[in-house]
C-alpha cells in the first residue's frame, strides 16, 4: 500500500509540475491544483498510513491515525483553496486586461523580432545566431 | 573636542552658504570663508602643541564592536595637511567668489566645497582607518559633485563620473586593505598601526593588504596606470581644479602613503611597487604634459607627474626620501595652486585655455605673468624657488637609489633626470608659449589682469614660493621637521634646507635637466612628431569603451537571464528544488526503511489506475480545457476516497467540498478564457519539462516511500491524549484545528477573507481600461443554449435548499466530536446557496439570499478573533478554549464550548468568502452578456403560459413579461 | 432471524454491486450517448440504493445500531439523478442534435435547449419547431 | 456470507469504476465524460457505504452525503457550462 | 400606511414565524434522521432549525404547491419505487444480454397537461428514474416533454403509459 | 502572561475585520483607523523590543497549550527587531499611501492590515507550520496589494509573482512534511531538540527537507536563481507597495536566520549548519546578479528592484557563513537595506511624477520639477543603498566584510561585495547624472513646463526624507544598534535559552491517557 500511495503522490507531482511549466495561465493553474493535491497527500502521508483508525476517539479503537498531519492538511487545503480562488480571478482579470492568456501576458512572438526588454528599454535586433538563447517560450 | 570641531565645522557650515546665498554672493562667500577661517584658526591654535611634538587626540566611541570610532589625532603630518587644506581653501574661496559667473549657483558651489573640505580634513585628522575610509569615500562623493558642478557640460558629467568610478573603486580596494591591515595590526587606530610595522610586515596578509591599500592610494593620487581620470576632472570650474589637484583630493592618496609609511614601507615589495609606480608616473605624466595644449590639461598632467614624484620618494623607503616627499608636498601645493588659479585667470580673461591660441600675454597681463613666471619656474625646479629645493632632494634620493641592488646602479637616477627634463620643458612652455612672444590679435576675449580679489589668492602663494625658496629654514623648516618627523616616526635624517649643497650629483642632474628641458622645448614640434609615432592609448576612450562594454555585458547577461518568461523562471525554481532535494538526499547518509507495509487491496489498485490514467490524460490532453476540469474532478474524487480509506474522514470531506467550489470558480473563469490551448511548446521544451516533471515524480515517490517505511512517533500522542479532557472533543483533528492549533485556523480563515477581498479589488476595476473595452466587445465564443434556468433544476434545488442547510448545521455542530466542523459546514452551506444561484440566476437568488458577503467576512474575522481575545478576560492566552457540560431539564446534558464560537467565525468567513468570490466573478459574466437578464426564478413557469399556442402572440401579452 | 437478515443483506449487497456494475458496463457497452445515459442514471442509482438499504439493515440487525440516515442519501440521490440526467441530455442535445433532428414539440415553442422562453423571443429569431 | 457479498460488490464496483475510466478517457463527447464522472461519484458512494458496512462503522456517512451533493452540483455545473458558458447568470 | 402595516402584522403572526409548518416538521425529522439517535437535546436543536431555516429559505420558494392528497402522494411514491426496481431489471437485462442492434432507441414528445412546476418536475423525475426513459428536455413553453427511450418498439403506447400511469396521478396530487 | 506579544498579530486582524465590515465606504475613517493601528503596532513593537533587549526570551502559549503541542509565539531580540522594523516601514508607507494611492482600488487598508498581521505573525511564531500559515497570509495580502490599482503591466507581473510564490508554497509544505515525517514535531525549538537525535538512516530525508525549505525561503528572499519574480514585481507595483515589499524579501532572510540557526545549528549533529554550503554560493551569485542587473536597467524602478536583489544577497552572505559577528552585521544591513531601498522606491516615484510620462525610464528628459530637492534626496538615497559613507549602508557592508573575515571564504566574499559595490555606484551615478545633470541639455516640453508649474504635496517628500533620516539615525546610533544586534546574534547562536524557555522542563509523554480520555470518562 505504501508504494501505491507514494507513487500516486509522485504521479500527482509529475503531472502537476508538467502542467505548471506550460505557457498558458489556465493550464498553470490546473498544474498548481494538481500540485496542491499532491502536496496535501504528501503531508498527510507523513503521519504514516493507517486503515480503519480515524482519529475520532472511541472505545473500540486500539490506536488512531496521526491526527496532526490531518489537521495540517486541512489547513493547507483551505489555504490552497483561497489561493486558487484568487489566482483564478487573477488570470481571468489579466486575460481581460492584456488580451492573452499566455503566462507572460502576450502571445509569443518570433524570437528574432525585436521586442523591448522587461524594463521597457528597446532590445537590439537579435542576430539569427542567438535566436535559441532568447527564444524558448511556449 | 576641538579637533572634532575642525572636521565638523565645514560639514555643519555647509548649510550656511546654501542659506546665505539668498543674501547675495558676497554674503555667501563670506560665510564660507568664515567657516573655513574658524576651522583654520582652531587648527593654528593647536600649532604650538604640535610643534612641541605633542600629539593632540580626540576619541569618541562610535561602533566599538567593529573598531570604528571617532578618533582624531593631530600630529605634525596631520597639521601640515590640515593647514594646507584650510589655508588653500581660504584662497580658493576668495578666488571663486570672483571667478564664478553670475548664473552659476554659488550657494551650491560653496556648500559642496565645504563638504569636500570637511571630508579632506577628516581624512588627515583621522586616527581610525575605518573613520578615515568614511572620509575617503566622502571626498570621492563630494568631488563628484564639484567636478560635475557644470552639469550642462558633457565633459563635466563624464569627468565627474570617471573620477567617481576610478577613485571609488580605489576606495573599495582600500576598504579591503584597511580591514586586512586592521586585522593584522589588531587595531584600527592609526596611532597603533604605525607602531606595529614588524607584526604587519611579517604577516602573510601583508602583501594583499599592501596591494589593496596601494590600490586606494594610487587611484586617488592618479598614479600610473590610473592617472587618466585626473585630466578629465579638469572640466570642473578652475577653483575646483586648483583645490582638488594641488592640495587636496589627489593629495589624499599621497597623504595615506605617508601616514602608513612607518607601518608598510621598508620592504622590497613596498619599494618595487611604490617607487616604480611613482617613477613611471612622474615620467609619463611629465611627457604627456609636454604635449597638452590645454593649460589645465598641462597642469593636470604635471600634477600627475609631481604626485608620481612624491610617490617615488615615499617608495624609496628611506627617511630622507620620505622627508623629501613631505617637503615636495608643501612646495607643490603652493606653486600648483597658484598656477591653476593663473590658468583660470587666463581662461577667464582671454577666453581660452588653448596654448595654441595664446602667447604674448605678458604685455597685457603683467601681474598674472609675473606670478606665472615665478610659479612655473618653481615647478621647473629653478633656483631660488622652493620647487628647486625639493627637486634637488628628489634627485639626490634618486641618485642614491639602486634599482637592482647593485653597487653602481644609475637606472633610477637616469629615469628621474629624464622626468625632470620633461618637467622643465613643460614648465617653460607655460611661460614661453603663453606669456612670451608677440602679442596676438585673435584672442577670443580682451585679456587684461583680473580684479584684485582674483589675483590676490595666487599672489599669496607665489610669495610663499619665493619665501620658502629663499628662506627655507625660517619659513618651512619647523613645519617640515614636525610633519616629516611625524611620518618617519623616528629620528629625522640629516638634511640641509639650502639652495647650495655643493657639487653633488643632484646638482649636475638638475643642471642637465634645465638645459635639456629648454632644448626640448625648442624642438617641441619635433617632439610632437616623435610622439605621433608611438601608439598612445586614448585613456578616456578606453575607459568609456570599457564602461560601456561592462554595461553592455550587464544588459546582455541580465536580460538573457531575466527574459520575462515565467516558464523559464518556474523551470529554474523547480529545477533548483530538484537539485537541492536530490543532491542533499543522495549526499546525506540514509538507509531504506524497515517497517512492514500495509497490504494492497485490489480496489486500491483500481484507484491507483484511475489516478494514473487521469494524470496521464491531463498531461496529454490538457489542451481541451473543459475536459481537463473534468479530470481534475476525477482526481479530486480519488484523492478524497484515498483519504477516506486511510482514516482521514475530515480530509475527505474537506477535499471533496473544496474541489467542487474550485471547479465552479474555474468554470466561471473559463467562460471568458479560450476554451482550448494552442500547440506551442517546442519539442526541446517539452522534453525539458518532461524531465523536470519526471524527476519531481520520482523524487517525491522515493522520499514518500522512504518515510512511509520507517517507524515514527510524533507529538500528536499528546493531542490524542488530551483532546477530550483538555479540548472537549472527540474528533481530535477538529480539536487540533480549533484548539491546539487554533491560531493556524485563524490564519487560514484570514487567508480566505483576504482572497475574497482581493478578488473584489481585482474585479472592481474590471470595467475600466482595456479590460472594460474587452468585456464591452466580448462575443460569446461558444454555441449557447437558449434556456438559462431549466425548470427541473429550479424545483430540485428549492427542495434541496432547506435540507442542505440542515446538513450544514449538522456538520457544523458535530464537528467537534465527529468529522465535520465550521469549515466544511461553511462549504456545504455555500454549495447549497450556489445551487440556488445556478438554478435561478444570480440576481434573483442574491436578492433572496439577502446577505452582504462583505459583512459576513468581517463578522467572521471579528467573531473568531474576539472569541480568542475573550480568554484575556480570564487572563488566559489568546484562543484559550473553554468548555463545560450542562444539564437542562428535557434537553439533557449538552456541551458548550468557546471552540464553537470560534468555529462560527470560521463558518462565517468561509461562507462570506466563497460567496463573495463567486458573486463578483459571476457578475463579470452578466456584465459581458449585454443582455438584460430577466430577474425571475425559472425560464418559464408553465402556469403562466395559457393553454393553446399563445407564444405566437405579442411577447408583452405574457403575464411574466407584463410584470 | 439473523440468518434471514444476513441473507437479505447479502442479497441486497450483491444486487447493489450488480446494478452498479451494470450501470457502468452500460456506459461502455451502449453505442451512443443518449442510450448510455440510461445505464448509470438508473442502474447505478438503484445499485447505490440497494447498498444503502443493505447498510441500514446491517447496522440495525447485525450491529444493533439503528442507522437510518442512509435514507437521507437515498432520497438525495433519487432527487438529483433526474436532474443530472436531464442536464447531460441537454448538453448532448445542445452539442450534437439540432431542432430538425428532434421530434416536434407540437407546440408553437420549440425545445428549451434551442428556443428561448416565449416572452423572450425577438422578432426574427429562428424557431425550433413551427 | 455478508463478507463474501461485500467482496463481490467491491469487485463489481471496482470493475465498474474501470468502465467509468474507460468512458471518461474515451469520450467522445464532453457529455460522455461528464456522465462518466457522475457515475464514478455514485459508484464511490456505494463503495463508501460498503466500506462502512465492512468496518461496522457509520463514521463515513457524512462523506457519502457530501459526495452525493458534490457529484450532483459539479455535474450540473459542467453541463451548464456546456450549455451556457456562464454557469451563474 | 398604518393600515397596511396592521394587515401585514395580523398576517404574519403565524405566517411570519412558521411559514411552512410541514416543512418544519419534515426538517426536524430530517435532523433526527441525520442524528441517527434520539435525544431531547437533539429534538430541541432540530425544532430550532426546523423553525429557523424555513424563515430564511421561504423566499427562495415563492409559490409552493399545495398537495391535494397526501395518501395519493404516498401511493405514487411506492408505485414509482416499484417501477424503478422492476424496470431496472429489464434494462439490466437489455444491457447485459441484448446486442446493441436489437435496441431501438428513440426520442419522442410527450404533450403535458400538468402545469404546476413541481408536478412537471416530479413527472420528469419519474420518467427518468423509471428505466428505459429519460426526460431530456422541456419545450420552451413548458408544455411538452422530450423523452428518450432506450428501447421504443411502440412510441404511442409509451406516451400513453406515461400520461396515464404517472401524469394523471400527479394531476390529482398537485394543485 | 504578556498579552502584548500577540497584539501585533491580533490587532491588525480585528482592525481589518472592522474595515471590511463597517468602514469600507469611508476612506477617511479607513485612513485614520489604519494609521492608528499601524502606530499601535509600532508602539507595541517598540515596547517589546525594550523588553527583549534585556535578553530574556518570552513565550506566549496560544490556547494555553504548552509547546511543542500547541503553537507558541516567541519573543527574542531578533523577532522584536523585526516587529519594530516592519512597524517603522509600515508607518512610512501608509503615510505615503494616503496621498491618494489607497484610493486606486478597493480594500487597500484592510489588505494593508492583513499584510501587517501576516508579517508580524511570521516574525513571532515558534512553529514551523504556523510559519507557513503566516507566509500565506502575508503573501496573499501582498498579492492584493501588489495588484492594487491593476493595469496591464501590474497584472502581467502579478501573475508571475503569484504563480511563483504559489509554487514556493507547495515546496514549503514538502519541506515541512519531510521534516515532520522524520522528527514528528513542528515546533522549532522542539526540532532543535529532536534533530540531533535523528538517526543516521533518516538523515537523507531530514536534510532534503531542510534544503528544500531553504530554497523556499530563498524564493521569498529572492535568492538567485529563485529571484526572477522580484524585479518584475517590484517595478510593476505601486511605489508604496514596492517600498513595503522591501520587507518581503527580509521575511525570507528572517526565516533562514531563525530556522537554520535554531534547528540546524551547531548542535544539530549530522545535519548541523545545513544551510551554509547552499546559501553562500547562491548568496554571492545573488549579489552579482542584483548589482549587475542594476547596471543593466534603463528604468529607475527596475534599477531599485535589482538593488533589492543585490542587497538581499549581501545580507545572506553575512548569514551564510553562520558566524556571530557576520550575522550581527547582516542584521544591521537588513535593517538598513529595508529602509534605504524603500526610500529609493518612493523617491523613484516622486521623480517619475515630476518627469511626466514614463518618468522613471532612464532616457533623456527635461529636468524634473523640484529638481534640486529631488536630486538632493536622490543623492542621499543612492549613497545609502550603494553603501557609501556616511550613511548606514557603508557601515553595514563594513560589518559584514569584517564579520566574514574568519569564514575561510573572505577573499571571495570581499571581492564579490566590493566589486559589485562599484557596479552599483556606476549604475547609480549614471542614472543620477542622466536624470539630474544631462537633463539640462534636453529642451523643455509643454509637459515639463506644466509639471514644473504644478505644486506637489509635502507629505510624500517628508516620508522619503524620514526614511533617509532613519538611515542617518542608524549611522549615528550604530553603536547602540550593534550592541543590540550583537546580543541578538549571540542569542541566535546560543539557542539554549530559547529552547529552554519554549519547551520548559522537558515534557514527559504518558501514553496511557489515550484510552482514559475516551468519552466514557466524561461527565
Ligand atoms: Na473539523
Ligand atoms: Na485551549
Coordinates of C-alpha atoms in Angstrom, one line a residue, chain B residues 603 606 609-610 613 624 626-627 629-631 633-634 637 640-641 644-645 653 656 660 663-664 667-668 670-671 675 782-785 787-788 793 800 810 814 818-819 824 828 831 835 837-838 841-842 922 925-926, chain D residues 10-11 13-15 17-18 21 24-25 30 33-34 37 40-41 44-45 47-48 51 55 58-67 69-74 76-78 80-89:
Chain B
X603 CA -9.6 -1.6 -5.1
X606 CA -8.1 0.3 -9.2
X609 CA -5.1 3.1 -12.1
X610 CA -7.8 5.8 -12.2
X613 CA -4.9 7.4 -16.2
X624 CA -9.1 20.6 -24.0
X626 CA -13.2 21.6 -20.1
X627 CA -12.0 18.0 -20.2
X629 CA -11.5 20.3 -15.5
X630 CA -13.5 17.0 -15.6
X631 CA -10.3 15.2 -15.0
X633 CA -12.8 16.4 -10.7
X634 CA -11.9 12.8 -11.1
X637 CA -12.7 12.2 -6.0
X640 CA -10.8 12.0 -1.3
X641 CA -11.5 8.3 -1.4
X644 CA -11.3 8.1 3.5
X645 CA -9.7 4.8 3.2
X653 CA -15.0 15.8 3.4
X656 CA -14.3 16.9 -1.9
X660 CA -16.4 21.4 -6.3
X663 CA -14.3 23.7 -10.2
X664 CA -17.2 26.2 -10.2
X667 CA -15.8 27.2 -14.9
X668 CA -16.8 30.8 -14.3
X670 CA -13.2 29.5 -18.3
X671 CA -16.3 31.2 -19.7
X675 CA -11.6 27.1 -24.4
X782 CA -19.3 29.0 -28.0
X783 CA -22.7 27.9 -29.0
X784 CA -25.2 28.9 -26.5
X785 CA -28.2 27.0 -25.5
X787 CA -32.5 28.1 -21.6
X788 CA -30.8 29.6 -18.6
X793 CA -33.2 22.3 -11.6
X800 CA -32.8 20.7 -1.5
X810 CA -25.5 19.1 11.4
X814 CA -21.0 17.6 15.3
X818 CA -17.2 13.7 14.7
X819 CA -15.8 14.6 11.2
X824 CA -16.9 22.0 5.9
X828 CA -21.9 22.9 2.4
X831 CA -22.8 24.9 -2.1
X835 CA -27.2 25.7 -6.2
X837 CA -27.6 30.9 -7.9
X838 CA -27.0 28.3 -10.6
X841 CA -29.7 33.1 -11.7
X842 CA -27.6 35.5 -9.7
X922 CA -20.3 35.8 -11.9
X925 CA -20.3 37.3 -16.9
X926 CA -23.5 39.2 -16.5
Chain D
X10 CA -16.4 -4.5 -4.2
X11 CA -15.2 -6.4 -7.3
X13 CA -17.9 -1.8 -8.4
X14 CA -14.2 -1.9 -9.0
X15 CA -14.7 -3.1 -12.5
X17 CA -15.0 2.2 -11.9
X18 CA -12.7 0.9 -14.6
X21 CA -12.5 5.4 -16.5
X24 CA -14.0 9.1 -19.3
X25 CA -10.9 8.9 -21.3
X30 CA -17.8 16.0 -23.3
X33 CA -17.1 12.4 -19.9
X34 CA -19.3 14.3 -17.5
X37 CA -17.5 11.3 -13.8
X40 CA -17.9 7.4 -10.8
X41 CA -19.1 9.5 -8.0
X44 CA -17.9 5.9 -5.0
X45 CA -20.8 6.5 -2.7
X47 CA -18.1 2.0 -2.1
X48 CA -18.1 4.2 0.9
X51 CA -16.7 0.0 3.3
X55 CA -15.8 -1.9 9.1
X58 CA -21.0 4.6 10.4
X59 CA -18.4 7.4 10.6
X60 CA -18.2 7.6 6.8
X61 CA -21.8 8.6 6.4
X62 CA -21.1 12.3 6.0
X63 CA -18.6 11.6 3.4
X64 CA -21.2 9.8 1.4
X65 CA -23.7 12.6 1.7
X66 CA -21.1 15.1 0.7
X67 CA -20.1 13.0 -2.3
X69 CA -24.1 16.7 -3.1
X70 CA -20.8 17.4 -4.7
X71 CA -21.3 14.9 -7.5
X72 CA -24.6 16.5 -8.3
X73 CA -23.6 20.0 -8.3
X74 CA -20.4 19.5 -10.3
X76 CA -24.8 20.3 -13.2
X77 CA -22.0 22.9 -13.3
X78 CA -20.2 21.1 -16.1
X80 CA -24.4 24.2 -17.5
X81 CA -21.1 25.3 -18.8
X82 CA -21.5 23.3 -21.9
X83 CA -25.0 24.7 -22.4
X84 CA -24.5 28.4 -21.5
X85 CA -20.8 29.0 -20.8
X86 CA -21.9 31.1 -17.9
X87 CA -22.9 28.9 -15.0
X88 CA -24.3 31.6 -12.8
X89 CA -26.3 34.1 -14.8

